[in-house]
Backbone as CSV, one residue per row, in Angstrom:
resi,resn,N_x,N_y,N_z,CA_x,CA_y,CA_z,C_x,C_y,C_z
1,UNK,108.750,71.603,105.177,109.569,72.469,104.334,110.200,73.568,105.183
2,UNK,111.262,73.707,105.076,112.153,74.901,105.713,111.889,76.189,105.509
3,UNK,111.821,76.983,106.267,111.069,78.380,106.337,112.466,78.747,105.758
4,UNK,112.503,79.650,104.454,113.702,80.863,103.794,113.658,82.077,104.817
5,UNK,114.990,82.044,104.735,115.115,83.922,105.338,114.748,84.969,105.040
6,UNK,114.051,85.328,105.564,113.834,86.701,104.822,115.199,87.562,104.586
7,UNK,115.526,88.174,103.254,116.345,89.233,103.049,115.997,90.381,103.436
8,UNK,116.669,91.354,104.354,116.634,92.123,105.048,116.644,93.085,104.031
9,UNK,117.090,93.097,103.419,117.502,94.226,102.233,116.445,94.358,101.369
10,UNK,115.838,93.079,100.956,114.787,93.573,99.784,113.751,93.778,100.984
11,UNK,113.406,93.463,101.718,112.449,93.938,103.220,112.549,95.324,103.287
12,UNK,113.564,95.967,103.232,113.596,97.492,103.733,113.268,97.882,102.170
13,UNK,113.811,97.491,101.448,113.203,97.981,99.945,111.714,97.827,99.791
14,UNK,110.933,96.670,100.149,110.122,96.336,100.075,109.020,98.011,100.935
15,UNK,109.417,98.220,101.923,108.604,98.720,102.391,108.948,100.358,102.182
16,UNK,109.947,100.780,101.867,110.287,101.990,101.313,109.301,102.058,99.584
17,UNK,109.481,101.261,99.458,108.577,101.382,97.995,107.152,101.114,97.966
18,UNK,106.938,100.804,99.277,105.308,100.955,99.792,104.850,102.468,99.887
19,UNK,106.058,102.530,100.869,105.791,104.266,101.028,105.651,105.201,100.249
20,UNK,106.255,105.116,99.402,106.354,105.910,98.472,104.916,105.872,97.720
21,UNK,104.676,104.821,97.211,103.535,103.927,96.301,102.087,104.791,97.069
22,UNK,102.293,104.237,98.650,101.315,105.225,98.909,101.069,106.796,99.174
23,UNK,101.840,107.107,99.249,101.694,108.260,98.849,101.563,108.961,97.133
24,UNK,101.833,108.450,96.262,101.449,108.893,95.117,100.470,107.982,95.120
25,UNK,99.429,107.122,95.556,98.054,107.343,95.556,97.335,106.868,96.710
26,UNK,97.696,107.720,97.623,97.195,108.354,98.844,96.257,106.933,99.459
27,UNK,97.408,106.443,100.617,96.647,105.538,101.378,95.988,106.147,102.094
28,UNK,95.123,105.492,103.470,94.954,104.424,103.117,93.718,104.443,102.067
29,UNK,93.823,103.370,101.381,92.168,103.266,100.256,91.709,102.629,100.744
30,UNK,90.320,103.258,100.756,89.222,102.326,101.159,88.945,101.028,100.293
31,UNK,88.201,100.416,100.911,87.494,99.069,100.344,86.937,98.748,99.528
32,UNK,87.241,98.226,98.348,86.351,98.431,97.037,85.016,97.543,97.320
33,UNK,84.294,96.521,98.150,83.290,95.934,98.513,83.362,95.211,99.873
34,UNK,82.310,95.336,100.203,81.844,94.279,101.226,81.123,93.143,101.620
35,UNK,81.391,92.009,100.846,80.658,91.106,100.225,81.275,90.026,101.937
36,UNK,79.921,89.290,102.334,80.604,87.948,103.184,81.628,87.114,102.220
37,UNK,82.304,86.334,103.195,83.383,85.706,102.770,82.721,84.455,101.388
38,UNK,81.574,83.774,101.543,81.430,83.476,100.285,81.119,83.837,98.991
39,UNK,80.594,84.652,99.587,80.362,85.632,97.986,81.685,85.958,97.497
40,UNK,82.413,86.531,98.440,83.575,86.964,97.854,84.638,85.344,97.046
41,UNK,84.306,84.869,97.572,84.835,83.568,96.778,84.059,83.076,95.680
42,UNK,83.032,83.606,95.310,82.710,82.909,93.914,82.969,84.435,93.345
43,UNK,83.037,85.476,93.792,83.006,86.755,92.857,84.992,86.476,92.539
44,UNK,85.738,85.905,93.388,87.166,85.982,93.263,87.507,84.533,91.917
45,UNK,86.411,83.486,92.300,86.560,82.654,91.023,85.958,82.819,89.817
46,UNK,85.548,84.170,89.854,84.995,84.425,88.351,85.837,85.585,87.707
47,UNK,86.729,86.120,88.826,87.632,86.820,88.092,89.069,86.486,87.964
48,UNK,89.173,84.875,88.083,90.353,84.592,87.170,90.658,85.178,85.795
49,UNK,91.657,85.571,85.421,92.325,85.845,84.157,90.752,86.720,83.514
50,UNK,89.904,87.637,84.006,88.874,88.851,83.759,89.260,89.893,84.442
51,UNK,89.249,90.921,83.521,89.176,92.415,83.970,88.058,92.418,85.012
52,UNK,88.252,93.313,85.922,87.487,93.260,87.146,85.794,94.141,86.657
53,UNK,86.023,94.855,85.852,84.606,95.114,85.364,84.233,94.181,84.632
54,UNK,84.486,93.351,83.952,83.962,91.769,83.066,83.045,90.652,84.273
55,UNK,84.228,90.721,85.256,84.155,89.732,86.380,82.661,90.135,87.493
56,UNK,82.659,91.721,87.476,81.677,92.141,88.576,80.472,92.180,87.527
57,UNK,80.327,92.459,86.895,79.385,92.287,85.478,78.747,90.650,85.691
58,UNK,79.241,89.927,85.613,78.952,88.461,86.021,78.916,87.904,87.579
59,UNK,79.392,88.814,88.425,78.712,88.412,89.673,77.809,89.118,89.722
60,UNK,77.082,89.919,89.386,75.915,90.932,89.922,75.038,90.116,89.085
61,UNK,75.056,89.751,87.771,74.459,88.764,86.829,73.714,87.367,87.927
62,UNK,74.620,86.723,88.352,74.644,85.622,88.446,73.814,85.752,90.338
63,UNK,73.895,86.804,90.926,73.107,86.807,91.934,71.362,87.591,91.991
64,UNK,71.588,88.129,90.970,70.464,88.564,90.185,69.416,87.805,89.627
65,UNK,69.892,86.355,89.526,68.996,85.615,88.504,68.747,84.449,89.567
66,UNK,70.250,84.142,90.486,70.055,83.355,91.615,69.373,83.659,92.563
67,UNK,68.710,83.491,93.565,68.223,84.283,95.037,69.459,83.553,96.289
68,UNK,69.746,82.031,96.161,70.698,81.905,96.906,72.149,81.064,95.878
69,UNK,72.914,80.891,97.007,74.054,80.028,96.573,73.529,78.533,96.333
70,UNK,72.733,77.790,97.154,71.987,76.558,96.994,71.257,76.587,95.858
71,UNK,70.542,77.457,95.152,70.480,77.636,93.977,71.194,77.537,92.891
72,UNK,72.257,78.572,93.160,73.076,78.018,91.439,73.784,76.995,91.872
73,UNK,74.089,76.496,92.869,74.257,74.910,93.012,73.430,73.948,92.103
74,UNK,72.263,74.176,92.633,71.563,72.915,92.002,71.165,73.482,90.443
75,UNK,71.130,74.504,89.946,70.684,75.029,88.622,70.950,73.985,87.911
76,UNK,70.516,74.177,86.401,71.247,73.702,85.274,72.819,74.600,84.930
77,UNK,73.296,73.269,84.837,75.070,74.338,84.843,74.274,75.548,83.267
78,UNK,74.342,75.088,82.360,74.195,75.833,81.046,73.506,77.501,81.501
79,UNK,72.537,77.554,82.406,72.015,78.672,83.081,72.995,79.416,84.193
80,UNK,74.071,78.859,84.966,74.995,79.044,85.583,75.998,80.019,84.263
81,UNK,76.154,79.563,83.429,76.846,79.795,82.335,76.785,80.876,81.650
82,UNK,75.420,80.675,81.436,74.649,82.232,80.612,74.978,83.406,81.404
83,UNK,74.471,83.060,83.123,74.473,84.055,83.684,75.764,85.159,84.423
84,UNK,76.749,84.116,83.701,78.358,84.293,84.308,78.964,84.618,82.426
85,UNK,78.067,85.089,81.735,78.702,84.938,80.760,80.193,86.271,80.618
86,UNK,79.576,87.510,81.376,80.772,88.387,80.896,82.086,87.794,81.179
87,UNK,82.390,87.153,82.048,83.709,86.624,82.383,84.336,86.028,81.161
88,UNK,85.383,85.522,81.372,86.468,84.376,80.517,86.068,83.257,80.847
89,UNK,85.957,82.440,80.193,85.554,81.021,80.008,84.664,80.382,81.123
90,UNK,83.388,81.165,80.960,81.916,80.796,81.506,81.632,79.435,81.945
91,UNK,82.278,78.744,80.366,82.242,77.200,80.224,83.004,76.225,81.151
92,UNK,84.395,76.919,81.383,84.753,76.095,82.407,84.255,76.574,84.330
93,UNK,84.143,77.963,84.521,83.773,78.498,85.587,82.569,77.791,85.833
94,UNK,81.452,77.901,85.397,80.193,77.410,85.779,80.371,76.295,86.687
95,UNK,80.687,74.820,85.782,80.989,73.645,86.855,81.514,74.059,87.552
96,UNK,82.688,74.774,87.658,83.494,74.598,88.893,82.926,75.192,90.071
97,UNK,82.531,76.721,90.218,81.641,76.896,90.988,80.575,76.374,91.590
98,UNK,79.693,74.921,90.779,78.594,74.634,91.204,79.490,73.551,92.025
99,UNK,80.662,73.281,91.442,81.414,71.895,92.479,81.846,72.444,93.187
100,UNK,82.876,73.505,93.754,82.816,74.491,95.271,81.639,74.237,95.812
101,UNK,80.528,75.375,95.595,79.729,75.293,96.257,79.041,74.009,96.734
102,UNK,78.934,73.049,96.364,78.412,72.057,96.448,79.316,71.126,97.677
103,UNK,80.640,71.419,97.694,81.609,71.077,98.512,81.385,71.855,100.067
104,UNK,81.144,73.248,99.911,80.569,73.869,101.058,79.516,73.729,101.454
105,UNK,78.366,73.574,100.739,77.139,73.039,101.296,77.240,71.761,102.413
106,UNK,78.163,70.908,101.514,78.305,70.108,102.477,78.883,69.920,103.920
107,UNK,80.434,70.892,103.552,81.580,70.887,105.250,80.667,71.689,105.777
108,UNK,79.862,72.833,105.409,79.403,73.835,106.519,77.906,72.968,106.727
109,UNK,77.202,71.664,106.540,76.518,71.221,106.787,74.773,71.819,106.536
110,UNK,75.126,72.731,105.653,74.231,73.608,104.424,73.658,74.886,105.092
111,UNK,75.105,75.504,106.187,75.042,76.459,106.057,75.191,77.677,105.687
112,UNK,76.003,77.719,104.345,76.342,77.936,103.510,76.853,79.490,103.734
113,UNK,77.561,79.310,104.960,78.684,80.758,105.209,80.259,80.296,105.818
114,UNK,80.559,81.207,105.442,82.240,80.611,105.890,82.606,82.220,106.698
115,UNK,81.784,82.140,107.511,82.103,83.271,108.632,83.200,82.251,109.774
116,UNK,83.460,80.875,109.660,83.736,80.276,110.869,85.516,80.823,110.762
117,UNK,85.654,81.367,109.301,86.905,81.442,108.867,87.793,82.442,109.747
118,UNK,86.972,83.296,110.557,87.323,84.770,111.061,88.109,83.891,112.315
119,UNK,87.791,82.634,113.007,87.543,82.216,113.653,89.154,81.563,113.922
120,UNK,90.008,81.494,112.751,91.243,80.644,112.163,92.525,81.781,111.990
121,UNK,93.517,81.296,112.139,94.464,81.866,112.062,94.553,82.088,110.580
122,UNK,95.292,83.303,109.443,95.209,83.431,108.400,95.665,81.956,107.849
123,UNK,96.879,81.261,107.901,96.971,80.034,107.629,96.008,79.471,107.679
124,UNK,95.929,78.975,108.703,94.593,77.843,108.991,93.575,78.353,107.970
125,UNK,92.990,79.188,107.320,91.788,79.754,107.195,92.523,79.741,105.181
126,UNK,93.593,79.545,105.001,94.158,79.992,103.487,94.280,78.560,103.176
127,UNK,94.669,77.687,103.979,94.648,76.130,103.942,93.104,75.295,103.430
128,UNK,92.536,75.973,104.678,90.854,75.308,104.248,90.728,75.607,103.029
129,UNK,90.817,76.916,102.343,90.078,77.152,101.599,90.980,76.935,99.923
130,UNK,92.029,76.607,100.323,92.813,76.004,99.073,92.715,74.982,99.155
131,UNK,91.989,73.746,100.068,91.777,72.169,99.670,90.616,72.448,99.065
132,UNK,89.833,73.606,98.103,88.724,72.936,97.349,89.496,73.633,96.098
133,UNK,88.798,72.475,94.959,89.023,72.707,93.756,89.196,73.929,92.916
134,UNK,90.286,74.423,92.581,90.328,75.595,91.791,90.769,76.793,92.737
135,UNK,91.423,76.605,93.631,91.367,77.653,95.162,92.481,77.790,95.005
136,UNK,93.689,78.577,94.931,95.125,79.018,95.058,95.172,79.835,95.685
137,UNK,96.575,80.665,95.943,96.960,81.071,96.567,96.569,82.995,96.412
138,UNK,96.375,82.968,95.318,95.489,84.464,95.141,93.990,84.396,95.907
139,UNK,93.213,83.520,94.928,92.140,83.218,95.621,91.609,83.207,97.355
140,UNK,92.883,82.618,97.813,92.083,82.492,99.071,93.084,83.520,99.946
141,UNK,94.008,84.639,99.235,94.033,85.569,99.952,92.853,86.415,99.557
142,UNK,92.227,86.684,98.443,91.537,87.821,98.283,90.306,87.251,99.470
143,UNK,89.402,85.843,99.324,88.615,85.988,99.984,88.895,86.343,101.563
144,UNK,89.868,86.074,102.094,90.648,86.699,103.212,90.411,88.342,103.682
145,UNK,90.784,88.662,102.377,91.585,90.633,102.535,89.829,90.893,101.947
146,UNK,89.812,90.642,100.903,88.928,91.508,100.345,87.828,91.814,100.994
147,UNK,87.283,90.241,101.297,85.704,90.036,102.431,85.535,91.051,103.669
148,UNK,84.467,91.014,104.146,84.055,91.079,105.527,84.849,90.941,106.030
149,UNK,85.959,89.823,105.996,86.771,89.005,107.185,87.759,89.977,106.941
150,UNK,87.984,90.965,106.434,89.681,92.199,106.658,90.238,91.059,107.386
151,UNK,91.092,90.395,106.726,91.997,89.475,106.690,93.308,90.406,106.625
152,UNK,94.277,89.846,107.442,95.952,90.160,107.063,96.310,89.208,105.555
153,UNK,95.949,89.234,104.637,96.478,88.114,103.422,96.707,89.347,102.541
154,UNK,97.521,88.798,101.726,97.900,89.654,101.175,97.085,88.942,99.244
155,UNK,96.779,89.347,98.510,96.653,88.714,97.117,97.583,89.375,95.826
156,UNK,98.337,88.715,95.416,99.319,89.249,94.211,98.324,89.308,93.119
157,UNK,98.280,90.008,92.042,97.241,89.818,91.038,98.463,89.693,89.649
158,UNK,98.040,90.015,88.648,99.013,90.347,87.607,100.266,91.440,87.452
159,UNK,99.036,92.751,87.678,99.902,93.669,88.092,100.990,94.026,89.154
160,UNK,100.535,93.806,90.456,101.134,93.570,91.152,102.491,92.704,91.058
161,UNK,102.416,91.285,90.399,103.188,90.224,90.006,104.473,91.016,89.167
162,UNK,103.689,91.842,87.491,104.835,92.574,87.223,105.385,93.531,87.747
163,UNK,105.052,94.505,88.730,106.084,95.463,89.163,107.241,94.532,90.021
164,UNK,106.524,93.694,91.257,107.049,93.184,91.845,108.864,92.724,91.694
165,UNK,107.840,92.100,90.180,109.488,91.364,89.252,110.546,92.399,88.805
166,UNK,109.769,93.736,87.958,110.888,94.524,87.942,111.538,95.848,88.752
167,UNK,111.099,95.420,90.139,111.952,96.033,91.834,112.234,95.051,91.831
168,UNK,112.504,93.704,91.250,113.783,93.255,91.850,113.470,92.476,93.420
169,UNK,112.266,92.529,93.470,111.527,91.861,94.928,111.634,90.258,94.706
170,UNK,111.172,89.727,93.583,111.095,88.450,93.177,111.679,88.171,91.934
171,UNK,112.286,86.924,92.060,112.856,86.437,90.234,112.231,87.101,88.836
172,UNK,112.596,87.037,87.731,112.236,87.307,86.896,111.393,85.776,86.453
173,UNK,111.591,84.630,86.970,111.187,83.696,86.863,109.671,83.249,87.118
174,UNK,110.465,83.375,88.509,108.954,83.406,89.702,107.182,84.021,89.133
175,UNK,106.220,82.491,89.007,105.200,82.779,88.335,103.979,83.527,89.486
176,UNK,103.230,83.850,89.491,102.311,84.314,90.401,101.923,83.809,91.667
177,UNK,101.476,82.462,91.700,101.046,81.837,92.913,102.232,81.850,93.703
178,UNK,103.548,80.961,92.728,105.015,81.053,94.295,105.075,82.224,94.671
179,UNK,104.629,83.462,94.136,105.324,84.412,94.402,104.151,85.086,95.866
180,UNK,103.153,84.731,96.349,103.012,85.318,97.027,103.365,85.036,98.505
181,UNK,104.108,84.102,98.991,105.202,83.536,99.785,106.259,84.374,100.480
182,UNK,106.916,84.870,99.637,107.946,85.947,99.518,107.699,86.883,100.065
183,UNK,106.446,87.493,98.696,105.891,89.291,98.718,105.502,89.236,100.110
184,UNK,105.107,88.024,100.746,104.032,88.185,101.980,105.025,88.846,103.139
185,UNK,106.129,87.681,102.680,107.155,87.639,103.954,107.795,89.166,104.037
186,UNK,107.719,89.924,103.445,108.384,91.100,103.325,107.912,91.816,104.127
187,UNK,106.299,91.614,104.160,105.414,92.557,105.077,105.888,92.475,106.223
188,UNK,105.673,93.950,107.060,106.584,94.022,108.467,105.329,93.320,109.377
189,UNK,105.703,92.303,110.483,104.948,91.708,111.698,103.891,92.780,112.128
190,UNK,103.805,94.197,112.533,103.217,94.758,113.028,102.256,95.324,111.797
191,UNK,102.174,95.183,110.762,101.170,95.809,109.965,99.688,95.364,110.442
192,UNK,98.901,96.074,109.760,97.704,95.963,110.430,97.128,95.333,108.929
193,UNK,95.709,94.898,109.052,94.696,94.189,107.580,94.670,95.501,106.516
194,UNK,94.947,96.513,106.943,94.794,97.771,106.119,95.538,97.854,105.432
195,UNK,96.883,98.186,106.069,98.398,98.432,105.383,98.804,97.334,104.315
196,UNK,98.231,95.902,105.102,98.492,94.840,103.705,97.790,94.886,102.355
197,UNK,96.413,95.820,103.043,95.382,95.831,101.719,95.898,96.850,100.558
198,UNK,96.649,98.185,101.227,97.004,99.216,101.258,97.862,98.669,99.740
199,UNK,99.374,97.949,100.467,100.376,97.300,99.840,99.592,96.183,98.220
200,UNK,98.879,95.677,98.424,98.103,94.841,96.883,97.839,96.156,96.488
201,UNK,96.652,97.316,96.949,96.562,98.131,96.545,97.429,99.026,95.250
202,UNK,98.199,99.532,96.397,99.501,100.217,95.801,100.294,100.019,94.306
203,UNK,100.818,98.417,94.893,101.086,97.948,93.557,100.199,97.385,92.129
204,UNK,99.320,96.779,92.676,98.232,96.754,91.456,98.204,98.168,90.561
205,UNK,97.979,99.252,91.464,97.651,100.903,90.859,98.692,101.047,89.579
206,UNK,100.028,101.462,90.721,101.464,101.061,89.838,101.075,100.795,88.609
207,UNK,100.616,99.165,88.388,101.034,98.757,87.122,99.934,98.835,85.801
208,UNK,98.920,99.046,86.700,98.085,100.131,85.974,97.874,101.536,84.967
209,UNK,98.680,102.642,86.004,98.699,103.615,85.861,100.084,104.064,84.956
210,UNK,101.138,103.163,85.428,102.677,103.703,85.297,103.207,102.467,84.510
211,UNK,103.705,101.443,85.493,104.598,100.494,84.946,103.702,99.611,84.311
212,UNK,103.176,99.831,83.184,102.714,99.241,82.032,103.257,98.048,82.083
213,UNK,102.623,96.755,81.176,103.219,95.846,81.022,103.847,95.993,79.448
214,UNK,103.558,97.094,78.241,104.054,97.421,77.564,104.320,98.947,77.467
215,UNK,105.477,99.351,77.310,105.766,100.784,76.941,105.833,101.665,78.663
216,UNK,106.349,101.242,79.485,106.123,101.920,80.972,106.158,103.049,81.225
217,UNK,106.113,103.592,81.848,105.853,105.210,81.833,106.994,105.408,82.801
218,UNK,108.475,104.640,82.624,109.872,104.315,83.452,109.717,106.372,83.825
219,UNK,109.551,106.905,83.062,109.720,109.031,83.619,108.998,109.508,84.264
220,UNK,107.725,108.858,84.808,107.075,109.635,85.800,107.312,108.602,87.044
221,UNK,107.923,107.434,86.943,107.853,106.587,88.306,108.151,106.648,89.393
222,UNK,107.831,106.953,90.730,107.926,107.624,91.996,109.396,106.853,92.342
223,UNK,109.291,105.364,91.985,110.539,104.519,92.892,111.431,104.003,90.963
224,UNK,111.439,105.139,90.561,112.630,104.481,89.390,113.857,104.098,89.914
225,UNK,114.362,104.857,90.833,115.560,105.223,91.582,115.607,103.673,92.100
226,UNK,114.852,102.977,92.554,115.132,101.513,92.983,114.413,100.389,92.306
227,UNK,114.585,100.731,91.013,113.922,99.792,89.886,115.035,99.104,88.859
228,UNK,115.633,98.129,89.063,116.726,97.547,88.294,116.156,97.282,87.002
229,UNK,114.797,97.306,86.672,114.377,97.305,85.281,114.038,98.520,84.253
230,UNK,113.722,99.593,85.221,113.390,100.614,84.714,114.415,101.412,84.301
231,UNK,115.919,101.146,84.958,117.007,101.802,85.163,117.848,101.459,83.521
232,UNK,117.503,100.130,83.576,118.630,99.448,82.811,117.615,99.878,81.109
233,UNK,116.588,99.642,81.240,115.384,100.259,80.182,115.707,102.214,79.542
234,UNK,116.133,102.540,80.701,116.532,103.948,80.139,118.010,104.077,79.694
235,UNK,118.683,102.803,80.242,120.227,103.072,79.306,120.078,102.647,77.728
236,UNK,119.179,101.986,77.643,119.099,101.485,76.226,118.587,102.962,75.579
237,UNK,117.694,103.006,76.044,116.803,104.225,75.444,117.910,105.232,75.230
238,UNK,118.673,105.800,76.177,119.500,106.851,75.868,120.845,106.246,74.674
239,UNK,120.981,104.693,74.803,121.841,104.203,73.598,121.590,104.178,72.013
């Protein structure tokens, strides 16, 4: 597949609206955990489509009741289930996790760490870990960025996804996973694992705090001035 150009223009936008972003909430931020790279991959597949307090609620659960990963491997899924219950759909997470893990037990030959990952170029290392079941392109940036491994990956989440769309960075189309392709490419070559963490950071906060996904808070927004949605949202309002 043919590598796209990067647009130079939404690039300099891109990173002017970093700046800004961090500074109304003061990079760099520290690390919200330090979990090895597998943990962080079953704590990142239990917070599909879960609020991140639902999601950590059910990983602290589920290692609490487990002592290892070879454990809730072999459990009864239904106990996998219970113990993952705060999340969103327990019922389908459970199997899937016990089939990951069960997939790693095996490539790492039941050593059941994926430290070899530090070891791989971010590609190489986003590749492995999207040939197992249920692994995309969020997923295996967070276990990337988030882990031990301070990875250069970047992970789009929801929030992130909507500001993104209305700066005008990505289509209004463009669903989450294509979109972190793009957002990635924007990042300048010389950033460091921080500044990228910095950047998910930033914008996640954003859409949190300000650009709501209903009712936005378009009057206190640091980068309205380069928001083609927020702009066109206040001509109505004043119509």
């Amino acid at each position: 597949m043919a590598v796209q150009p990067i647009d130079l223009d939404l690039q300099r936008q891109a990173v002017i609206i970093h700046q800004r972003l961090c500074a109304e909430y003061d990079c760099p931020i520290p690390y919200f955990h330090a979990l090895d790279p597998l943990s962080e991959l079953v704590s990142s597949l239990l917070s599909h489509r879960t609020k991140n307090r639902d999601s950590g609620r059910a990983f602290k659960q589920l290692v609490a009741q487990f002592p290892t990963w070879e454990a809730v491997r072999d459990a009864p899924t239904e106990l996998v289930e219970q113990a993952i219950a705060p999340c969103t759909w327990p019922e389908q997470k459970a199997p899937r996790i016990q089939q990951v893990l069960r997939l790693v037990g095996e490539l790492t030959n039941g050593e059941w760490s994926l430290d070899f990952l530090k070891d791989m170029s971010v590609a190489e290392a986003r590749a492995w870990l999207e040939a197992l079941p249920g692994v995309g392109p969020k997923t295996s940036a967070a276990v990337l960025c988030f882990s031990e491994l301070r990875g250069r990956a970047l992970p789009v989440d929801s929030h992130h996804h909507r500001v993104a769309q209305r700066l005008g960075l990505i289509p209004s189309t463009m669903a989450v996973g294509p979109s972190h392709v793009p957002l990635e490419a924007f990042l300048p070559a010389e950033w460091n694992a921080q500044q990228v963490y910095d950047h998910h950071e930033v914008m996640m906060l954003h859409g949190q705090r300000c650009c709501f996904y209903k009712n936005p808070s378009c009057d206190r927004c640091v980068v309205l001035d380069l928001c083609p949605y927020g702009q066109e949202r206040g001509k109505k309002t004043k119509n």
